[in-house]
Coordinates of C-alpha atoms in Angstrom, one line a residue:
Chain A
X1 CA 3.8 25.8 -7.0
X2 CA 5.6 23.8 -5.0
X3 CA 7.6 27.3 -3.4
X4 CA 6.1 30.6 -1.6
X5 CA 7.9 33.2 -4.2
X6 CA 6.8 35.2 -1.5
X7 CA 7.4 33.5 1.7
X8 CA 10.1 32.2 0.1
X9 CA 9.5 28.4 2.1
X10 CA 8.5 25.0 0.7
X11 CA 4.8 24.3 1.1
X12 CA 3.1 21.3 2.7
X13 CA 1.6 18.9 -0.3
X14 CA -2.0 19.6 1.0
X15 CA -0.7 23.4 0.1
X16 CA 0.5 22.6 -3.4
X17 CA -1.7 23.1 -6.6
X18 CA -0.7 19.8 -8.2
X19 CA -2.6 17.4 -9.5
X20 CA -0.6 13.7 -8.5
X21 CA -1.1 10.6 -11.2
X22 CA -0.3 8.5 -8.9
X23 CA 1.8 4.6 -9.9
X24 CA -0.9 2.5 -9.4
X25 CA -3.3 5.2 -8.6
X26 CA -3.6 4.8 -4.9
X27 CA -7.5 4.9 -5.3
X28 CA -8.8 5.0 -1.8
X29 CA -10.5 1.3 -2.2
X30 CA -12.6 1.6 1.2
X31 CA -14.1 5.4 -1.4
X32 CA -17.0 4.6 -4.7
X33 CA -15.4 6.2 -7.4
X34 CA -17.9 9.7 -6.8
X35 CA -16.3 9.5 -3.1
X36 CA -12.3 9.7 -4.8
X37 CA -13.4 12.2 -7.6
X38 CA -15.1 14.6 -5.0
X39 CA -11.4 13.8 -1.8
X40 CA -10.1 16.8 -3.4
X41 CA -12.7 19.2 -2.1
X42 CA -14.3 19.4 -5.7
X43 CA -18.5 19.9 -5.2
X44 CA -21.2 17.9 -6.5
X45 CA -22.0 19.3 -9.9
X46 CA -18.2 19.1 -10.6
X47 CA -17.6 16.1 -9.8
X48 CA -20.3 14.7 -11.9
X49 CA -19.4 16.8 -13.9
X50 CA -15.5 14.7 -14.3
X51 CA -17.4 11.7 -14.7
X52 CA -19.0 12.4 -17.5
X53 CA -15.9 13.6 -19.2
X54 CA -14.0 10.4 -18.4
X55 CA -17.2 8.4 -19.1
X56 CA -17.1 7.1 -15.8
X57 CA -20.5 8.4 -14.0
X58 CA -21.9 4.5 -15.3
X59 CA -19.2 3.9 -11.4
X60 CA -20.1 6.2 -9.3
X61 CA -21.5 4.0 -7.0
X62 CA -18.2 1.0 -7.6
X63 CA -15.5 0.6 -5.5
X64 CA -12.1 1.0 -7.1
X65 CA -11.1 -1.9 -6.5
X66 CA -13.9 -3.6 -9.2
X67 CA -12.3 -0.9 -11.7
X68 CA -10.2 -2.7 -15.2
X69 CA -7.4 -1.0 -15.2
X70 CA -8.3 1.2 -18.2
X71 CA -10.9 2.8 -15.7
X72 CA -8.7 2.9 -12.5
X73 CA -6.3 5.4 -14.2
X74 CA -9.2 7.8 -15.7
X75 CA -10.2 7.6 -12.0
X76 CA -7.0 8.6 -11.1
X77 CA -7.0 11.4 -13.1
X78 CA -10.7 12.4 -13.4
X79 CA -9.5 12.7 -9.2
X80 CA -6.3 14.5 -9.3
X81 CA -8.5 17.7 -11.4
X82 CA -11.1 17.7 -8.7
X83 CA -8.9 20.5 -7.4
X84 CA -8.5 22.4 -10.4
X85 CA -4.8 21.6 -9.7
X86 CA -2.0 24.3 -12.0
X87 CA -0.3 21.8 -13.1
X88 CA -1.0 17.4 -13.3
X89 CA 2.6 15.3 -12.9
X90 CA 1.6 11.1 -14.0
X91 CA 4.1 9.1 -13.0
X92 CA 4.2 6.2 -14.6
X93 CA 1.1 5.7 -15.2
X94 CA 1.1 2.5 -17.2
X95 CA 3.8 0.9 -15.7
X96 CA 1.2 -1.0 -13.4
X97 CA -1.0 -1.9 -16.8
X98 CA -0.5 -5.6 -18.0
X99 CA 0.9 -5.7 -21.9
X100 CA -2.5 -6.4 -23.5
X101 CA -3.9 -3.4 -20.9
X102 CA -1.9 -0.9 -22.2
X103 CA -2.2 -0.2 -25.4
X104 CA -5.0 1.3 -25.4
X105 CA -5.2 3.1 -21.9
X106 CA -2.3 4.5 -23.5
X107 CA -4.4 5.9 -26.4
X108 CA -7.1 6.8 -24.0
X109 CA -4.7 8.9 -21.2
X110 CA -3.6 10.8 -25.0
X111 CA -7.2 11.4 -26.0
X112 CA -7.4 12.7 -22.2
X113 CA -3.9 14.5 -21.7
X114 CA -4.6 15.8 -25.6
X115 CA -8.3 17.1 -24.4
X116 CA -6.9 18.8 -20.7
X117 CA -5.8 22.6 -20.8
X118 CA -3.4 22.0 -18.1
X119 CA 0.2 21.6 -18.0
X120 CA 1.1 17.8 -17.7
X121 CA 4.2 16.1 -16.4
X122 CA 5.2 12.2 -16.8
X123 CA 7.4 10.1 -15.6
X124 CA 7.6 7.2 -17.9
X125 CA 10.8 4.3 -18.2
X126 CA 8.6 4.1 -22.3
X127 CA 9.6 5.5 -25.0
X128 CA 6.3 4.4 -26.3
X129 CA 5.2 6.4 -24.1
X130 CA 6.6 9.0 -23.7
X131 CA 5.5 9.8 -28.1
X132 CA 2.8 8.7 -27.3
X133 CA 1.4 11.0 -24.6
X134 CA 4.3 13.9 -24.5
X135 CA 5.1 16.9 -27.2
X136 CA 8.6 17.7 -25.5
X137 CA 10.1 14.3 -24.1
X138 CA 12.9 15.3 -22.1
X139 CA 16.3 12.0 -21.8
X140 CA 17.4 12.1 -18.0
X141 CA 19.1 9.3 -16.7
X142 CA 21.1 9.6 -13.4
X143 CA 19.8 12.6 -13.1
X144 CA 20.9 14.0 -15.7
X145 CA 19.1 16.1 -18.8
X146 CA 19.9 14.4 -22.0
X147 CA 18.2 16.0 -24.2
X148 CA 15.3 17.2 -24.2
X149 CA 12.8 17.7 -27.7
X150 CA 10.1 16.4 -29.3
X151 CA 10.2 12.6 -29.4
X152 CA 10.6 12.9 -33.6
X153 CA 13.9 15.1 -33.0
X154 CA 15.2 12.7 -30.5
X155 CA 14.4 10.0 -33.2
X156 CA 16.3 12.3 -35.5
X157 CA 19.5 13.1 -33.9
X158 CA 20.6 11.4 -30.2
X159 CA 22.1 13.4 -28.7
X160 CA 23.8 10.5 -27.7
X161 CA 24.5 6.4 -27.1
X162 CA 22.3 6.8 -24.7
X163 CA 19.2 8.4 -26.5
X164 CA 19.2 6.3 -29.2
X165 CA 19.4 3.5 -28.1
X166 CA 16.1 4.6 -26.2
X167 CA 14.7 5.9 -28.4
X168 CA 14.7 2.2 -30.3
X169 CA 18.7 2.2 -32.3
X170 CA 21.1 -0.1 -33.6
X171 CA 24.0 0.9 -32.0
X172 CA 27.7 0.2 -34.3
X173 CA 31.2 1.9 -33.7
X174 CA 34.0 3.5 -35.4
X175 CA 36.0 5.6 -37.1
X176 CA 34.8 8.2 -38.6
X177 CA 36.9 10.7 -42.3
X178 CA 34.9 12.6 -44.0
X179 CA 31.5 10.3 -44.6
X180 CA 33.1 7.6 -44.9
X181 CA 32.9 5.2 -40.9
X182 CA 35.0 2.2 -40.8
X183 CA 33.6 -0.3 -38.6
X184 CA 34.8 -2.0 -35.5
X185 CA 34.9 -5.5 -38.0
X186 CA 36.6 -3.5 -41.3
X187 CA 32.7 -3.3 -43.1
X188 CA 33.0 1.3 -44.2
X189 CA 29.7 2.6 -44.6
X190 CA 28.8 6.3 -45.8
X191 CA 27.1 8.6 -43.4
X192 CA 24.3 11.4 -43.6
X193 CA 26.9 13.7 -41.8
X194 CA 31.0 14.0 -42.3
X195 CA 33.2 13.0 -39.1
X196 CA 36.3 12.3 -38.1
X197 CA 37.6 10.4 -35.8
X198 CA 35.7 7.8 -33.2
X199 CA 31.6 7.5 -33.4
X200 CA 29.0 6.2 -32.4
X201 CA 26.5 5.6 -35.9
X202 CA 22.2 5.5 -34.8
X203 CA 20.6 3.3 -37.6
X204 CA 16.6 2.3 -36.7
X205 CA 14.8 -0.9 -37.3
X206 CA 12.6 0.3 -40.4
X207 CA 15.0 1.3 -41.5
X208 CA 17.7 -1.3 -42.0
X209 CA 16.5 -3.4 -45.1
X210 CA 16.9 -7.5 -45.2
X211 CA 18.3 -9.6 -48.1
X212 CA 19.3 -13.2 -48.7
X213 CA 21.6 -11.6 -51.6
X214 CA 24.1 -8.9 -51.5
X215 CA 21.6 -6.1 -52.7
X216 CA 23.2 -3.5 -55.1
X217 CA 24.3 -0.1 -53.8
X218 CA 24.0 1.0 -49.4
X219 CA 25.7 0.3 -47.1
X220 CA 25.7 -3.3 -46.5
X221 CA 26.2 -5.9 -43.3
X222 CA 26.4 -8.8 -44.4
X223 CA 26.3 -11.6 -40.8
X224 CA 24.1 -14.2 -39.4
X225 CA 20.5 -14.6 -38.9
X226 CA 20.0 -14.5 -35.5
X227 CA 16.4 -13.9 -34.2
X228 CA 13.2 -14.1 -36.7
X229 CA 10.2 -12.5 -34.3
X230 CA 6.9 -10.9 -35.8
X231 CA 5.5 -7.9 -33.3
X232 CA 2.6 -6.2 -34.5
X233 CA 2.7 -7.0 -38.1
X234 CA 5.9 -6.9 -38.6
X235 CA 8.6 -8.4 -38.4
X236 CA 12.2 -8.2 -35.7
X237 CA 15.1 -10.0 -37.6
X238 CA 18.7 -10.4 -35.6
X239 CA 21.4 -10.2 -38.7
X240 CA 24.7 -10.1 -36.8
X241 CA 25.1 -6.6 -34.8
X242 CA 21.4 -5.4 -36.8
X243 CA 17.6 -5.5 -35.8
X244 CA 15.9 -5.2 -38.1
X245 CA 12.1 -4.5 -38.5
X246 CA 11.0 -5.5 -42.3
X247 CA 6.6 -6.7 -42.4
X248 CA 7.4 -10.0 -43.8
X249 CA 10.8 -12.5 -43.3
X250 CA 9.9 -14.9 -45.9
X251 CA 12.9 -16.4 -47.2
X252 CA 14.9 -15.6 -44.2
X253 CA 16.2 -18.7 -41.6
X254 CA 17.7 -19.0 -38.7
X255 CA 21.5 -19.4 -39.0
X256 CA 21.6 -19.1 -42.8
X257 CA 23.6 -16.1 -44.2
X258 CA 21.7 -12.3 -44.8
X259 CA 22.6 -8.8 -46.1
X260 CA 21.5 -5.8 -44.0
X261 CA 21.4 -3.3 -45.6
X262 CA 20.5 0.3 -45.4
X263 CA 21.4 3.8 -47.3
X264 CA 23.5 7.3 -46.2
X265 CA 20.7 9.2 -44.9
X266 CA 20.2 7.4 -42.4
X267 CA 23.8 6.2 -40.6
X268 CA 22.9 8.9 -38.4
X269 CA 26.3 9.9 -36.4
X270 CA 27.2 10.1 -32.9
X271 CA 29.8 12.4 -31.5
Chain B
X9 CA 5.1 -47.0 10.7
X10 CA 2.0 -44.2 9.0
X11 CA -0.3 -45.2 10.4
X12 CA 0.5 -45.6 13.6
X13 CA 2.5 -42.1 13.7
X14 CA -0.7 -40.3 12.5
X15 CA -2.9 -42.4 15.1
X16 CA -0.4 -40.6 18.1
X17 CA -0.7 -37.5 16.4
X18 CA -4.5 -37.9 16.4
X19 CA -4.2 -39.7 19.9
X20 CA -2.2 -36.0 20.9
X21 CA -4.3 -34.2 20.5
X22 CA -7.6 -35.9 21.7
X23 CA -5.2 -35.2 25.4
X24 CA -5.4 -31.6 24.3
X25 CA -8.9 -31.0 23.8
X26 CA -9.8 -33.6 26.7
X27 CA -8.0 -31.7 29.0
X28 CA -8.6 -28.3 27.5
X29 CA -12.7 -29.2 27.0
X30 CA -12.7 -31.0 30.5
X31 CA -12.5 -27.6 32.8
X32 CA -15.0 -26.1 30.4
X33 CA -17.4 -28.3 30.2
X34 CA -17.3 -29.9 35.0
X35 CA -17.9 -25.3 34.5
X36 CA -21.6 -26.7 32.9
X37 CA -22.8 -30.3 34.7
X38 CA -20.6 -28.9 38.2
X39 CA -23.7 -26.3 38.6
X40 CA -27.8 -26.5 38.0
X41 CA -28.2 -24.6 34.4
X42 CA -31.6 -23.8 35.5
X43 CA -29.6 -21.3 38.6
X44 CA -27.8 -19.3 37.3
X45 CA -29.8 -16.4 36.9
X46 CA -30.2 -16.7 40.1
X47 CA -27.4 -17.4 41.8
X48 CA -26.3 -14.7 39.0
X49 CA -28.4 -12.3 41.1
X50 CA -27.0 -12.4 44.5
X51 CA -25.6 -8.8 45.5
X52 CA -22.3 -9.7 45.9
X53 CA -22.3 -10.4 42.0
X54 CA -24.8 -7.3 40.9
X55 CA -22.3 -5.4 42.7
X56 CA -18.7 -6.7 41.5
X57 CA -20.9 -7.5 37.5
X58 CA -21.4 -3.4 37.7
X59 CA -17.5 -2.0 38.8
X60 CA -16.8 -4.3 36.2
X61 CA -19.0 -3.2 34.1
X62 CA -18.1 0.5 35.4
X63 CA -13.7 0.2 35.2
X64 CA -13.7 -1.8 31.5
X65 CA -15.5 1.4 30.3
X66 CA -13.4 4.1 31.1
X67 CA -10.6 1.9 30.8
X68 CA -12.2 0.5 27.5
X69 CA -12.4 4.3 26.0
X70 CA -9.2 5.1 28.1
X71 CA -7.2 3.0 25.5
X72 CA -8.7 4.2 21.9
X73 CA -8.8 7.3 23.1
X74 CA -4.9 7.7 24.2
X75 CA -3.8 4.4 22.4
X76 CA -5.2 5.2 18.8
X77 CA -3.2 8.2 17.4
X78 CA 0.1 7.2 19.7
X79 CA -0.2 4.0 18.1
X80 CA -0.6 5.9 14.4
X81 CA 2.3 8.0 16.1
X82 CA 4.5 5.4 16.1
X83 CA 3.5 3.4 12.5
X84 CA 3.4 5.8 11.1
X85 CA 6.6 8.7 12.0
X86 CA 10.1 6.6 12.7
X87 CA 12.3 8.3 15.1
X88 CA 15.0 7.7 17.0
X89 CA 14.9 5.7 19.2
X90 CA 11.3 3.5 17.5
X91 CA 12.3 0.0 18.7
X92 CA 13.0 0.7 22.3
X93 CA 9.3 2.3 22.3
X94 CA 7.7 0.1 21.4
X95 CA 9.6 -3.1 23.6
X96 CA 8.6 -0.9 26.2
X97 CA 5.2 -1.2 25.5
X98 CA 4.8 -4.8 24.6
X99 CA 6.3 -4.9 28.1
X100 CA 3.5 -5.4 30.1
X101 CA 2.5 -8.4 28.3
X102 CA 5.6 -10.5 29.5
X103 CA 4.6 -8.8 32.7
X104 CA 3.0 -11.4 36.2
X105 CA 0.3 -10.1 36.9
X106 CA 1.1 -9.3 39.7
X107 CA 4.4 -8.2 39.3
X108 CA 2.4 -4.5 37.6
X109 CA 0.4 -4.6 40.8
X110 CA 2.9 -3.6 43.3
X111 CA 4.3 -0.9 40.8
X112 CA 1.4 0.4 40.7
X113 CA 1.1 0.4 43.8
X114 CA 4.6 2.0 44.7
X115 CA 3.8 4.3 41.6
X116 CA 0.5 6.3 42.8
X117 CA 0.6 4.6 46.1
X118 CA -0.2 6.7 49.2
X119 CA 4.4 6.4 49.9
X120 CA 4.8 6.2 45.8
X121 CA 6.7 8.0 43.0
X122 CA 3.2 10.1 42.8
X123 CA 1.7 9.1 45.8
X124 CA 1.5 12.4 46.9
X125 CA -1.4 14.8 44.8
X126 CA -4.2 11.6 45.4
X127 CA -5.3 7.9 46.7
X128 CA -5.8 5.6 44.6
X129 CA -4.9 2.6 46.5
X130 CA -8.2 0.2 47.4
X131 CA -10.6 3.0 44.8
X132 CA -12.5 2.7 41.7
X133 CA -10.0 4.1 39.9
X134 CA -6.6 2.3 41.0
X135 CA -9.1 -0.9 38.9
X136 CA -9.1 1.7 36.4
X137 CA -5.4 1.6 36.2
X138 CA -4.6 -1.6 36.3
X139 CA -7.2 -3.0 33.8
X140 CA -5.9 0.0 30.7
X141 CA -1.8 -1.4 32.6
X142 CA -2.1 -4.9 31.6
X143 CA -4.7 -4.4 28.8
X144 CA -3.6 -1.3 26.7
X145 CA -0.7 -3.1 24.9
X146 CA -2.7 -5.9 23.8
X147 CA -4.4 -2.6 21.5
X148 CA -1.9 -1.0 21.0
X149 CA 0.8 -3.2 19.6
X150 CA -2.5 -4.6 16.8
X151 CA -3.3 -0.9 16.4
X152 CA 0.1 0.1 15.4
X153 CA 0.7 -2.4 12.5
X154 CA -3.0 -1.9 11.8
X155 CA -1.6 1.8 11.0
X156 CA 1.5 -0.7 8.7
X157 CA -0.5 -2.3 6.9
X158 CA -2.3 0.6 5.7
X159 CA -1.0 2.1 1.8
X160 CA 1.6 4.8 2.7
X161 CA 1.1 6.1 -0.7
X162 CA -3.2 7.1 0.3
X163 CA -2.3 8.8 3.3
X164 CA 0.4 10.7 0.4
X165 CA -2.6 11.1 -2.1
X166 CA -5.1 12.3 0.8
X167 CA -1.7 15.4 1.6
X168 CA -1.7 15.9 -2.6
X169 CA -5.2 16.3 -3.1
X170 CA -5.5 19.3 -0.1
X171 CA -5.6 17.1 3.1
X172 CA -3.9 17.9 6.2
X173 CA -2.5 15.2 7.6
X174 CA -5.8 15.1 10.3
X175 CA -7.8 15.2 8.0
X176 CA -5.9 12.1 6.0
X177 CA -5.8 10.7 9.8
X178 CA -9.9 10.9 10.4
X179 CA -10.4 10.2 6.3
X180 CA -8.2 7.6 5.3
X181 CA -6.7 6.1 7.8
X182 CA -8.3 5.1 10.1
X183 CA -11.2 3.3 8.6
X184 CA -8.8 1.6 6.4
X185 CA -7.5 1.2 9.7
X186 CA -10.4 0.1 11.3
X187 CA -11.3 -3.8 11.6
X188 CA -7.4 -4.4 12.9
X189 CA -8.3 -2.1 15.5
X190 CA -11.7 -3.4 17.3
X191 CA -10.2 -6.9 17.2
X192 CA -7.2 -5.3 18.8
X193 CA -9.7 -3.8 21.5
X194 CA -11.7 -6.8 21.4
X195 CA -8.4 -8.8 22.3
X196 CA -7.7 -5.5 25.1
X197 CA -11.7 -5.8 26.0
X198 CA -11.7 -9.2 26.9
X199 CA -8.1 -8.8 29.0
X200 CA -9.5 -5.8 31.1
X201 CA -12.3 -8.5 31.4
X202 CA -9.9 -11.1 32.6
X203 CA -8.2 -9.1 34.9
X204 CA -6.9 -10.0 38.8
X205 CA -4.0 -10.4 39.3
X206 CA -2.7 -6.7 39.0
X207 CA -6.3 -5.3 40.3
X208 CA -6.1 -7.2 43.9
X209 CA -2.4 -6.2 44.9
X210 CA -3.3 -2.1 43.2
X211 CA -7.0 -2.5 44.4
X212 CA -7.4 -4.9 46.4
X213 CA -11.5 -6.6 47.2
X214 CA -13.7 -3.8 48.4
X215 CA -16.4 -4.5 47.9
X216 CA -18.8 -2.7 44.7
X217 CA -15.9 -0.6 44.8
X218 CA -13.3 -2.8 43.2
X219 CA -14.8 -6.4 43.6
X220 CA -14.8 -7.2 40.0
X221 CA -16.0 -10.3 38.3
X222 CA -13.0 -12.2 39.1
X223 CA -12.2 -11.1 42.5
X224 CA -15.3 -11.8 43.4
X225 CA -14.9 -14.9 42.1
X226 CA -12.1 -15.8 44.3
X227 CA -13.4 -14.5 46.7
X228 CA -16.6 -16.5 47.2
X229 CA -15.2 -19.9 46.4
X230 CA -15.7 -20.8 50.0
X231 CA -19.3 -18.0 51.1
X232 CA -21.0 -20.3 48.0
X233 CA -19.3 -22.0 45.3
X234 CA -22.1 -22.4 43.1
X235 CA -22.3 -18.3 42.5
X236 CA -18.5 -18.7 41.7
X237 CA -19.5 -21.1 39.0
X238 CA -22.1 -19.0 38.2
X239 CA -19.7 -16.2 37.2
X240 CA -17.9 -18.2 36.0
X241 CA -20.7 -19.5 32.9
X242 CA -21.0 -15.6 33.0
X243 CA -17.6 -15.3 31.7
X244 CA -16.8 -18.6 29.9
X245 CA -19.8 -16.9 27.5
X246 CA -17.9 -14.0 27.1
X247 CA -15.1 -15.1 26.2
X248 CA -16.9 -17.4 23.7
X249 CA -18.6 -14.6 22.3
X250 CA -15.7 -12.0 22.2
X251 CA -13.6 -15.2 20.6
X252 CA -16.1 -15.4 18.5
X253 CA -15.5 -11.9 16.5
X254 CA -12.2 -11.6 16.6
X255 CA -11.9 -14.7 14.4
X256 CA -14.9 -13.2 12.2
X257 CA -13.2 -9.5 12.1
X258 CA -9.4 -11.2 11.7
X259 CA -11.8 -14.0 8.7
X260 CA -13.5 -10.5 7.2
X261 CA -10.2 -9.0 7.0
X262 CA -8.5 -11.4 5.2
X263 CA -11.1 -12.2 2.6
X264 CA -11.6 -8.7 2.0
X265 CA -9.5 -6.8 -1.0
X266 CA -6.1 -4.9 0.5
X267 CA -5.6 -1.5 -1.2
X268 CA -3.2 -2.3 -3.1
X269 CA -4.8 -6.0 -4.5
X270 CA -7.4 -4.7 -7.7
X271 CA -9.0 -7.6 -9.8
X272 CA -6.5 -7.8 -12.1
X273 CA -9.4 -8.2 -15.4
X274 CA -8.7 -5.7 -18.4
X275 CA -12.2 -4.3 -20.1
X276 CA -10.1 -1.5 -21.5
X277 CA -12.0 -0.1 -24.4
X278 CA -10.6 -1.9 -26.3

């Protein structure tokens, strides 16, 4: 695609069989939607078929400036597919959108990509984008691949602290001795698997319960309640070093003492 | 105090406007407007009109044909000496026209740098050269900035869609820069029509050959002041039309949507 192995040279961009969807979509503002999609050389019939498939047939004669974020994205994907590329590249396809539009467009893109039978590579800074849209996620930082796997594998077994925090986990540090870890503040917790020496422990917010009285069992961290943030029907509560995601924050008050608890199985050891 | 200061500012503006408007008004009052068409029918004026139209048509054609690709190169590539190239392009803007004329004479004159091959001075081609020399920088400068303002990612997008560099230029850069290019061309055109200094030095004043409208004004000062005034009126009207179309174009350009400023509507399907 990029590299012509027969001739051992890099191909010029216009000779690569790569469909690229740009960050801000880079639609040609002086051309209609239909002309944008046809730019790569697709036939009239093929353009019509793409427009129908992406439900933008009624916009064929519109200029891109008049479209919404979601519509522009569909035009950009349709245009990239117009050349029948061997691979589709998406460069931060959702970063140009505001938070309100983003969720809807993300799901729409997931549907679109699921329907295309073409290898797709997407770049994003958002783990939610990656986990919604991708079958496999590779975490790259400073040019180095940290971990690659299915989104749920990354959450279940983060390879290092960067992956743990990217996937939304809380990070604790301490000294491990078997399945017991003495955290830096002196609290002792039970962890999922035995380890030895200095370790990190990742705990996800949705696996933490918050109570105003000490719970009977599990790992317990006592602390002062910090920010309480409602988030899409759930509530995120900070207790000491941890952020918990709970169904309801009734009875919790900022500044009051509370107990964050989680099962030993939720405490993932990171070496 | 404040009202007094505003009055002072208004007074200064009044002086400026009066000073700038008086010569224009005088042009129209010194000769009976009804006589203008017949005065412009003078054979000397007809010849000058033909010379001006021919030479400027050729000069403008050359400026657009060669200047547009040249400006595109300067606008889209970074290369060593680029700043120097731009400075060189802008130099004729600040050069006194008489210096331009003498320079052209030194280059293309009989005993000049390139003078051996063809005899240019005092021919119509000398007028063309003089016009190109003084007017092209106006177009080039504007064209460079017009091409620079085209979003480079659109260029990249066209390439990933299989467009060759030439096709990208024709289908993307050219249409998106078009209004800026036309605005630049309007300026160059106006400068070319008004060209005097370089022409009289390099091309001389040969009737029907190198005598353009502006040169004829100078020549007619003694022969017939009314003819000179009539040519003046013709050129004022032409200049006003040019200025107005330029304003209209730049207004349309600033009010039309730029490539990146998409409507912020969010009518995405819920």
